[in-house]
Short mmCIF file of C-alpha atoms in Angstrom, two decimals:
data_model
loop_
_atom_site.label_atom_id
_atom_site.label_comp_id
_atom_site.label_asym_id
_atom_site.label_seq_id
_atom_site.Cartn_x
_atom_site.Cartn_y
_atom_site.Cartn_z
CA UNK A 298 33.11 18.49 -6.11
CA UNK A 299 30.55 16.02 -5.47
CA UNK A 300 30.15 13.58 -8.20
CA UNK A 301 33.69 14.01 -9.48
CA UNK A 302 36.24 11.44 -9.02
CA UNK A 303 39.87 12.31 -10.40
CA UNK A 304 42.62 9.87 -11.79
CA UNK A 305 44.61 10.91 -8.60
CA UNK A 306 42.06 9.66 -6.67
CA UNK A 307 41.60 6.36 -8.29
CA UNK A 308 45.36 5.59 -8.02
CA UNK A 309 45.30 6.21 -4.29
CA UNK A 310 42.59 3.76 -3.73
CA UNK A 311 43.52 1.07 -6.47
CA UNK A 312 46.74 -0.51 -6.98
CA UNK A 313 48.05 -1.15 -10.69
CA UNK A 314 46.56 -4.93 -10.93
CA UNK A 315 42.98 -3.82 -9.54
CA UNK A 316 43.07 -0.40 -11.73
CA UNK A 317 43.80 -3.19 -14.95
CA UNK A 318 40.52 -5.20 -13.50
CA UNK A 319 38.63 -2.07 -13.40
CA UNK A 320 39.41 -0.84 -16.93
CA UNK A 321 38.47 -3.94 -18.06
CA UNK A 322 35.03 -4.17 -15.75
CA UNK A 323 34.65 -0.60 -17.50
CA UNK A 324 34.81 -1.83 -20.77
CA UNK A 325 32.35 -5.10 -20.49
CA UNK A 326 29.88 -2.27 -19.12
CA UNK A 327 30.13 -0.37 -21.98
CA UNK A 328 29.58 -3.62 -24.12
CA UNK A 329 26.63 -4.39 -21.98
CA UNK A 330 25.25 -0.90 -22.22
CA UNK A 331 25.45 -1.20 -25.88
CA UNK A 332 24.04 -4.69 -25.90
CA UNK A 333 20.86 -3.18 -23.52
CA UNK A 334 20.63 -0.54 -26.11
CA UNK A 335 20.15 -2.89 -28.87
CA UNK A 336 17.64 -5.00 -27.04
CA UNK A 337 15.70 -2.03 -26.30
CA UNK A 338 15.62 -0.96 -29.56
CA UNK A 339 14.42 -4.04 -30.75
CA UNK A 340 11.60 -4.27 -27.84
CA UNK A 341 10.41 -0.97 -29.03
CA UNK A 342 10.39 -1.85 -32.71
CA UNK A 343 8.55 -4.94 -31.91
CA UNK A 344 6.24 -2.72 -29.79
CA UNK A 345 5.68 -0.07 -32.31
CA UNK A 346 5.13 -2.73 -34.87
CA UNK A 347 2.48 -4.76 -32.93
CA UNK A 348 0.72 -1.57 -31.89
CA UNK A 349 0.69 -0.42 -35.69
CA UNK A 350 -0.66 -3.96 -36.74
CA UNK A 351 -3.61 -3.62 -34.23
CA UNK A 352 -4.29 -0.03 -35.62
CA UNK A 353 -4.31 -1.25 -38.95
CA UNK A 354 -6.75 -3.99 -37.78
CA UNK A 355 -9.01 -1.44 -36.02
CA UNK A 356 -8.93 0.65 -39.25
CA UNK A 357 -9.73 -2.35 -41.38
CA UNK A 358 -12.87 -2.94 -38.90
CA UNK A 359 -14.08 0.74 -39.32
CA UNK A 360 -13.72 0.36 -43.03
CA UNK A 361 -16.14 -2.83 -43.23
CA UNK A 362 -19.14 -1.15 -40.76
CA UNK A 363 -22.09 -0.10 -42.16
CA UNK A 364 -22.90 3.63 -42.48
CA UNK A 365 -25.26 3.46 -39.29
CA UNK A 366 -22.37 1.54 -37.55
CA UNK A 367 -19.75 3.81 -38.42
CA UNK A 368 -22.12 6.92 -37.40
CA UNK A 369 -22.67 5.17 -33.94
CA UNK A 370 -18.96 4.73 -33.66
CA UNK A 371 -17.86 7.98 -34.77
CA UNK A 372 -20.53 9.28 -32.07
CA UNK A 373 -19.13 7.24 -29.29
CA UNK A 374 -15.58 8.16 -30.13
CA UNK A 375 -16.29 11.82 -29.82
CA UNK A 376 -17.97 11.59 -26.65
CA UNK A 377 -15.59 9.52 -25.24
CA UNK A 378 -12.73 11.80 -26.26
CA UNK A 379 -14.72 14.75 -24.62
CA UNK A 380 -15.29 12.78 -21.41
CA UNK A 381 -11.66 11.86 -21.30
CA UNK A 382 -10.71 15.87 -21.77
CA UNK A 383 -13.18 16.65 -18.88
CA UNK A 384 -11.81 14.07 -16.39
CA UNK A 385 -8.37 15.20 -17.16
CA UNK A 386 -9.31 18.78 -16.57
CA UNK A 387 -11.12 17.80 -13.36
CA UNK A 388 -8.18 16.19 -11.82
CA UNK A 389 -5.96 18.90 -12.79
CA UNK A 390 -8.15 21.08 -10.84
CA UNK A 391 -7.89 18.68 -8.04
CA UNK A 392 -4.26 18.60 -7.77
CA UNK A 393 -3.97 22.35 -8.33
CA UNK A 394 -6.33 22.90 -5.16
CA UNK A 395 -4.29 20.07 -3.24
CA UNK A 396 -0.73 22.22 -4.00
CA UNK A 397 -2.33 25.24 -2.67
CA UNK A 398 -3.48 23.62 0.40
CA UNK A 399 -0.11 22.35 0.78
CA UNK A 400 1.33 25.86 0.36
CA UNK A 401 -1.08 27.46 3.11
CA UNK A 402 -0.26 24.48 5.63
CA UNK A 403 3.42 25.45 5.09
CA UNK A 404 2.47 29.00 5.69
CA UNK A 405 0.50 28.12 8.75
CA UNK A 406 -2.83 29.52 7.14
CA UNK A 407 -6.01 27.93 7.86
CA UNK A 408 -8.15 26.46 4.78
CA UNK A 409 -11.25 27.82 3.34
CA UNK A 410 -14.02 26.56 1.34
CA UNK A 411 -12.36 27.66 -1.90
CA UNK A 412 -9.44 25.83 -1.32
CA UNK A 413 -11.53 22.67 -2.53
CA UNK A 414 -13.05 21.45 -5.41
CA UNK A 415 -17.03 21.16 -4.65
CA UNK A 416 -17.98 18.74 -7.35
CA UNK A 417 -17.33 15.12 -7.96
CA UNK A 418 -15.71 13.82 -11.13
CA UNK A 419 -17.71 13.74 -14.45
CA UNK A 420 -19.62 10.67 -15.46
CA UNK A 421 -19.71 9.37 -18.77
CA UNK A 422 -23.12 10.25 -20.28
CA UNK A 423 -22.65 9.76 -23.87
CA UNK A 424 -23.70 7.11 -26.31
CA UNK A 425 -22.61 3.58 -26.00
CA UNK A 426 -20.90 1.57 -28.54
CA UNK A 427 -23.09 -1.01 -30.29
CA UNK A 428 -22.78 -4.52 -28.95
CA UNK A 429 -21.75 -5.68 -32.39
CA UNK A 430 -19.29 -2.96 -33.31
CA UNK A 431 -17.50 -3.46 -29.65
CA UNK A 432 -17.39 -7.31 -30.33
CA UNK A 433 -15.40 -6.48 -33.84
CA UNK A 434 -13.04 -4.06 -32.42
CA UNK A 435 -12.01 -6.17 -29.32
CA UNK A 436 -11.48 -9.25 -31.84
CA UNK A 437 -9.32 -7.01 -33.90
CA UNK A 438 -7.19 -5.80 -31.07
CA UNK A 439 -6.74 -9.42 -29.52
CA UNK A 440 -6.78 -10.13 -25.75
CA UNK A 441 -5.66 -7.41 -23.28
CA UNK A 442 -2.34 -8.00 -21.73
CA UNK A 443 -2.56 -9.19 -18.20
CA UNK A 444 -0.71 -7.71 -15.34
CA UNK A 445 1.44 -10.59 -13.25
CA UNK A 446 -0.04 -11.92 -10.46
CA UNK A 447 0.93 -10.13 -6.93
CA UNK A 448 2.82 -12.26 -4.54
CA UNK A 449 0.83 -14.03 -1.97
CA UNK A 450 1.54 -15.26 1.43
CA UNK A 451 3.28 -18.49 0.04
CA UNK A 452 5.60 -16.00 -2.06
CA UNK A 453 6.04 -13.68 1.19
CA UNK A 454 7.08 -16.73 3.01
CA UNK A 455 9.57 -17.98 0.77
CA UNK A 456 11.17 -14.47 0.27
CA UNK A 457 11.53 -14.21 4.12
CA UNK A 458 13.28 -17.65 4.20
CA UNK A 459 15.59 -17.16 1.02
CA UNK A 460 16.59 -13.79 2.26
CA UNK A 461 16.74 -13.88 5.60
CA UNK A 462 16.49 -17.33 6.92
CA UNK A 463 13.31 -16.42 8.65
CA UNK A 464 10.64 -18.56 9.30
CA UNK A 465 7.85 -17.08 11.34
CA UNK A 466 6.39 -18.69 14.74
CA UNK A 467 3.13 -19.88 14.14
CA UNK A 468 0.28 -19.77 16.74
CA UNK A 469 -3.47 -20.04 17.00
CA UNK A 470 -5.91 -17.50 16.16
CA UNK A 471 -7.13 -17.11 19.98
CA UNK A 472 -3.42 -16.68 20.95
CA UNK A 473 -2.60 -14.54 18.21
CA UNK A 474 -5.65 -12.08 19.16
CA UNK A 475 -4.65 -12.49 22.91
CA UNK A 476 -1.20 -11.37 22.11
CA UNK A 477 -2.44 -8.53 19.87
CA UNK A 478 -4.95 -7.39 22.43
CA UNK A 479 -2.36 -7.32 25.34
CA UNK A 480 -0.25 -4.81 23.04
CA UNK A 481 -3.21 -2.46 21.91
CA UNK A 482 -4.09 -2.11 25.60
CA UNK A 483 -0.53 -1.77 26.94
CA UNK A 484 -0.05 1.04 24.26
CA UNK A 485 -3.25 3.01 25.21
CA UNK A 486 -5.61 1.72 22.39
CA UNK A 487 -9.03 0.64 23.30
CA UNK A 488 -11.42 -2.55 22.58
CA UNK A 489 -13.67 -0.43 20.63
CA UNK A 490 -11.05 0.95 18.43
CA UNK A 491 -9.28 -2.19 17.83
CA UNK A 492 -11.90 -4.39 17.24
CA UNK A 493 -13.82 -1.89 14.70
CA UNK A 494 -10.92 -1.55 13.01
CA UNK A 495 -10.42 -5.61 12.53
CA UNK A 496 -14.08 -5.67 11.64
CA UNK A 497 -13.82 -3.40 8.85
CA UNK A 498 -10.24 -4.38 7.50
CA UNK A 499 -10.99 -8.19 7.60
CA UNK A 500 -14.73 -8.18 7.33
CA UNK A 501 -15.10 -9.59 11.08
CA UNK A 502 -13.74 -12.87 9.91
CA UNK A 503 -9.99 -12.19 9.25
CA UNK A 504 -7.05 -14.32 10.37
CA UNK A 505 -3.87 -13.18 11.25
CA UNK A 506 -2.51 -14.34 8.05
CA UNK A 507 -5.20 -13.18 6.08
CA UNK A 508 -4.41 -11.26 2.60
CA UNK A 509 -6.51 -8.84 0.95
CA UNK A 510 -8.28 -10.64 -1.68
CA UNK A 511 -8.26 -14.03 -0.40
CA UNK A 512 -11.25 -15.37 1.78
CA UNK A 513 -10.10 -16.25 5.11
CA UNK A 514 -12.63 -18.92 5.43
CA UNK A 515 -12.10 -20.76 2.05
CA UNK A 516 -8.36 -19.27 1.49
CA UNK A 517 -9.89 -18.95 -2.43
CA UNK A 518 -9.30 -15.78 -4.18
CA UNK A 519 -6.37 -13.82 -5.55
CA UNK A 520 -4.30 -11.20 -3.89
CA UNK A 521 -5.68 -7.38 -4.50
CA UNK A 522 -2.65 -5.91 -2.32
CA UNK A 523 0.21 -7.00 -0.18
CA UNK A 524 -2.16 -5.94 2.97
CA UNK A 525 -1.68 -8.70 5.51
CA UNK A 526 -3.15 -9.10 9.02
CA UNK A 527 -5.71 -7.90 11.47
CA UNK A 528 -4.79 -4.30 10.51
CA UNK A 529 -4.06 -5.27 6.65
CA UNK A 530 -0.31 -3.31 6.81
CA UNK A 531 0.69 -3.03 3.19
CA UNK A 532 4.52 -3.94 2.75
CA UNK A 533 5.50 -0.22 2.71
CA UNK A 534 3.90 -0.02 5.97
CA UNK A 535 5.81 -3.08 7.52
CA UNK A 536 9.04 -1.67 6.21
CA UNK A 537 8.29 1.88 7.70
CA UNK A 538 7.29 0.76 10.94
CA UNK A 539 9.77 -2.03 11.47
CA UNK A 540 12.74 0.79 10.40
CA UNK A 541 11.19 3.10 13.21
CA UNK A 542 10.81 0.38 15.83
CA UNK A 543 13.01 -2.56 14.99
CA UNK A 544 15.44 -1.69 17.75
CA UNK A 545 12.74 -2.30 20.52
CA UNK A 546 11.55 -5.44 18.76
CA UNK A 547 15.24 -7.11 19.08
CA UNK A 548 15.44 -5.83 22.74
CA UNK A 549 11.89 -7.57 23.62
CA UNK A 550 13.01 -10.65 21.90
CA UNK A 551 16.24 -10.87 23.78
CA UNK A 552 14.63 -10.03 27.25
CA UNK A 553 12.02 -12.83 26.44
CA UNK A 554 14.85 -15.29 26.15
CA UNK A 555 16.62 -14.27 29.29
CA UNK A 556 13.38 -14.72 31.59
CA UNK A 557 14.19 -17.63 33.79
CA UNK A 558 10.88 -18.90 32.95
CA UNK A 559 11.67 -19.54 29.37
CA UNK A 560 12.94 -22.85 28.43
CA UNK A 561 16.12 -23.43 26.99
CA UNK A 562 14.95 -24.20 23.42
CA UNK A 563 12.45 -21.54 23.09
CA UNK A 564 15.18 -19.08 24.40
CA UNK A 565 17.45 -20.32 21.74
CA UNK A 566 14.77 -19.59 19.27
CA UNK A 567 14.30 -16.07 20.44
CA UNK A 568 17.70 -15.23 20.19
CA UNK A 569 18.08 -16.81 16.95
CA UNK A 570 14.95 -14.57 15.90
CA UNK A 571 16.64 -11.44 17.28
CA UNK A 572 19.58 -11.83 15.15
CA UNK A 573 17.40 -12.29 11.94
CA UNK A 574 15.73 -9.09 12.73
CA UNK A 575 19.09 -7.17 13.37
CA UNK A 576 19.84 -8.48 9.57
CA UNK A 577 16.37 -7.18 8.45
CA UNK A 578 16.84 -3.80 10.24
CA UNK A 579 20.22 -3.42 8.59
CA UNK A 580 18.54 -3.58 5.14
CA UNK A 581 15.78 -1.55 5.97
CA UNK A 582 17.70 1.15 7.51
CA UNK A 583 19.77 1.20 4.11
CA UNK A 584 17.09 2.93 2.10
CA UNK A 585 16.08 6.46 2.21
CA UNK A 586 13.59 7.26 5.19
CA UNK A 587 10.52 8.08 2.69
CA UNK A 588 7.21 6.59 1.83
CA UNK A 589 7.97 6.53 -1.72
CA UNK A 590 11.18 4.64 -1.24
CA UNK A 591 9.58 2.41 0.92
CA UNK A 592 6.75 1.71 -1.52
CA UNK A 593 9.37 0.54 -4.14
CA UNK A 594 11.34 -1.46 -1.33
CA UNK A 595 8.29 -3.02 0.33
CA UNK A 596 7.32 -4.80 -3.20
CA UNK A 597 10.88 -6.23 -3.48
CA UNK A 598 11.79 -9.67 -2.36
CA UNK A 599 13.95 -8.29 0.49
CA UNK A 600 10.94 -6.09 1.43
CA UNK A 601 8.36 -8.63 1.09
CA UNK A 602 10.70 -10.77 3.38
CA UNK A 603 10.22 -8.10 6.02
CA UNK A 604 6.55 -8.04 5.47
CA UNK A 605 6.45 -11.77 6.75
CA UNK A 606 7.10 -10.30 10.15
CA UNK A 607 3.29 -9.51 10.50
CA UNK A 608 2.77 -13.33 10.64
CA UNK A 609 5.16 -13.99 13.54
CA UNK A 610 3.35 -14.71 16.81
CA UNK A 611 5.83 -12.59 18.63
CA UNK A 612 6.34 -9.85 16.21
CA UNK A 613 3.05 -9.51 14.54
CA UNK A 614 1.14 -8.15 17.12
CA UNK A 615 4.07 -5.52 18.06
CA UNK A 616 4.14 -4.19 14.45
CA UNK A 617 0.55 -3.68 13.69
CA UNK A 618 -0.50 -2.42 17.05
CA UNK A 619 2.27 0.31 16.73
CA UNK A 620 1.11 1.15 13.27
CA UNK A 621 -2.59 1.97 14.86
CA UNK A 622 -0.86 3.75 17.90
CA UNK A 623 1.02 5.99 15.60
CA UNK A 624 -2.30 7.24 13.88
CA UNK A 625 -3.38 8.00 17.19
CA UNK A 626 -0.24 10.09 18.36
CA UNK A 627 -0.70 11.94 15.21
CA UNK A 628 -3.90 12.89 15.89
CA UNK A 629 -2.60 13.91 19.47
CA UNK A 630 -0.17 16.19 17.90
CA UNK A 631 -2.81 17.90 16.03
CA UNK A 632 -4.98 18.68 18.96
CA UNK A 633 -7.38 15.40 18.29
CA UNK A 634 -8.10 13.12 20.87
CA UNK A 635 -10.69 10.20 22.06
CA UNK A 636 -10.76 8.88 18.45
CA UNK A 637 -13.49 6.44 17.23
CA UNK A 638 -12.62 3.29 15.40
CA UNK A 639 -14.04 4.97 12.10
CA UNK A 640 -11.79 7.99 12.71
CA UNK A 641 -8.50 6.04 12.96
CA UNK A 642 -9.59 3.87 10.00
CA UNK A 643 -10.23 7.15 7.81
CA UNK A 644 -6.56 8.19 8.85
CA UNK A 645 -5.13 4.75 7.96
CA UNK A 646 -7.35 5.04 4.52
CA UNK A 647 -6.09 8.49 3.53
CA UNK A 648 -2.92 9.10 5.10
CA UNK A 649 -2.87 10.54 8.69
CA UNK A 650 -2.68 14.15 8.01
CA UNK A 651 -5.30 13.89 5.11
CA UNK A 652 -7.57 11.93 7.43
CA UNK A 653 -7.39 14.83 10.04
CA UNK A 654 -8.03 17.54 7.37
CA UNK A 655 -11.37 15.13 6.16
CA UNK A 656 -12.30 15.46 10.24
CA UNK A 657 -12.19 19.37 10.12
CA UNK A 658 -15.54 21.59 9.65
CA UNK A 659 -14.77 22.36 6.38
CA UNK A 660 -12.94 19.29 5.25
CA UNK A 661 -15.90 17.04 6.25
CA UNK A 662 -18.32 18.64 3.91
CA UNK A 663 -15.89 18.47 0.84
CA UNK A 664 -16.25 15.55 -1.60
CA UNK A 665 -13.60 12.86 -1.33
CA UNK A 666 -11.75 13.47 -4.66
CA UNK A 667 -10.00 16.42 -2.79
CA UNK A 668 -8.30 14.03 -0.51
CA UNK A 669 -7.46 11.02 -3.12
CA UNK A 670 -5.34 10.61 -6.11
CA UNK A 671 -7.29 9.92 -9.05
CA UNK A 672 -6.24 6.11 -8.72
CA UNK A 673 -7.09 5.70 -5.37
CA UNK A 674 -10.29 7.09 -5.58
CA UNK A 675 -11.40 4.89 -8.48
CA UNK A 676 -10.28 1.90 -6.68
CA UNK A 677 -12.08 2.45 -3.39
CA UNK A 678 -15.60 1.81 -4.19
CA UNK A 679 -16.36 3.00 -0.49
CA UNK A 680 -14.97 6.56 -1.27
CA UNK A 681 -16.71 7.31 -4.26
CA UNK A 682 -19.29 9.69 -4.37
CA UNK A 683 -19.48 10.96 -0.95
CA UNK A 684 -18.44 13.72 1.14
CA UNK A 685 -15.72 13.20 3.70
CA UNK A 686 -18.38 13.14 6.32
CA UNK A 687 -20.57 10.48 4.30
CA UNK A 688 -17.32 8.64 4.00
CA UNK A 689 -17.17 8.58 7.69
CA UNK A 690 -20.75 7.42 8.04
CA UNK A 691 -20.13 4.48 5.34
CA UNK A 692 -16.91 3.41 7.46
CA UNK A 693 -19.31 3.25 11.02
CA UNK A 694 -21.95 1.35 9.09
CA UNK A 695 -19.57 -1.18 7.69
CA UNK A 696 -17.97 -1.46 10.84
CA UNK A 697 -21.37 -2.04 12.84
CA UNK A 698 -22.33 -4.78 10.52
CA UNK A 699 -19.19 -6.70 10.86
CA UNK A 700 -18.71 -6.39 14.51
CA UNK A 701 -21.26 -8.73 15.01
CA UNK A 702 -19.34 -11.87 13.01
CA UNK A 703 -17.70 -14.47 14.57
CA UNK A 704 -13.82 -13.25 14.29
CA UNK A 705 -14.85 -9.71 15.76
CA UNK A 706 -17.04 -11.04 18.51
CA UNK A 707 -14.14 -13.55 19.67
CA UNK A 708 -11.59 -10.61 19.56
CA UNK A 709 -13.88 -8.67 21.76
CA UNK A 710 -14.00 -11.39 24.21
CA UNK A 711 -10.62 -11.43 24.40
CA UNK A 712 -10.46 -8.20 25.28
CA UNK A 713 -12.77 -8.50 27.68
CA UNK A 714 -10.97 -11.46 29.41
CA UNK A 715 -7.70 -9.38 29.60
CA UNK A 716 -9.41 -6.29 31.32
CA UNK A 717 -10.95 -8.73 33.84
CA UNK A 718 -7.44 -10.11 35.00
#
């Protein structure tokens, strides 16, 4: 049976000396597991003690409150508990409706209005905690634990070099835009689609090495996600697209190296890059072809090293444009053509299938929580308190404002130059 290995199978695979080594390794693993268990117990005990101490400190603060302060605290605490109960119940209904729609889709049934939640998440409307009480409780609890910083572009480049020996080929902004526009036109994307997506994703000023949360002008700020480049691909997007199209990237690099017009030094560099991509592709395809697996892998050093492909003058435009074309192809398979930039962006924001659902006659009228997880809804200000149609209008408005900025204007001019040629 799968998962079972007999002693006979072990003896066939390993000679006596190796069996002795493996037995020693097995004993060491048992000792390691025991040590880890002890360490876990120590950490858990410390965590419980710290939590218990904080709880005692809070209780001590509450014991010092005046009757008026304690009454205000109790009213606030009760209201917050009720608000949290309502919020949990709301998102439970959203998930139940989403599961029901998924089942209907598998059965080939059309969605109806009753398949959606028609309200927005509850908003807290109870009393606020008095400032003096809030300050006393905050001091008792101590500083909140900060999450570790997200990897930045320097980290991503370091992982690429460390894991794969890969250093992206750099170029100018104008040249990267030209390469990007050429790929987009070759794959059937229009100037309006690409420039509008660029305008929204980068604010109309983005550089090809831009990371979400970092100002492209001042280079100041802290990363808020792994999103890179003109299309702001996440690390999981890079893994997914590269695993799908990596063979064609390698063939194109080798074809470029074989051209007679390519100088020998550049040809050598292109062949070396193809060899690096072959190693990357082996790693990318060694993990399950599932989005959740790509998310986990994408955040690892090996995944972030692959993410650096977005910064390469040769590969970056191919990778990002193929992601956009994939969204267009998903819409075509569903019978939707002539997508606007905002419609493609909606598919990019919510996921291809969900974005298309939001464009339907019924879906467009429904509140956006129906289409996002609770965390995704709360993290995206542009999504909140809107119907799907209102979100589309907000995307259009933001694109319209940002398309007038310098980076968008330059990108549009690059497209025009290529079309004239």
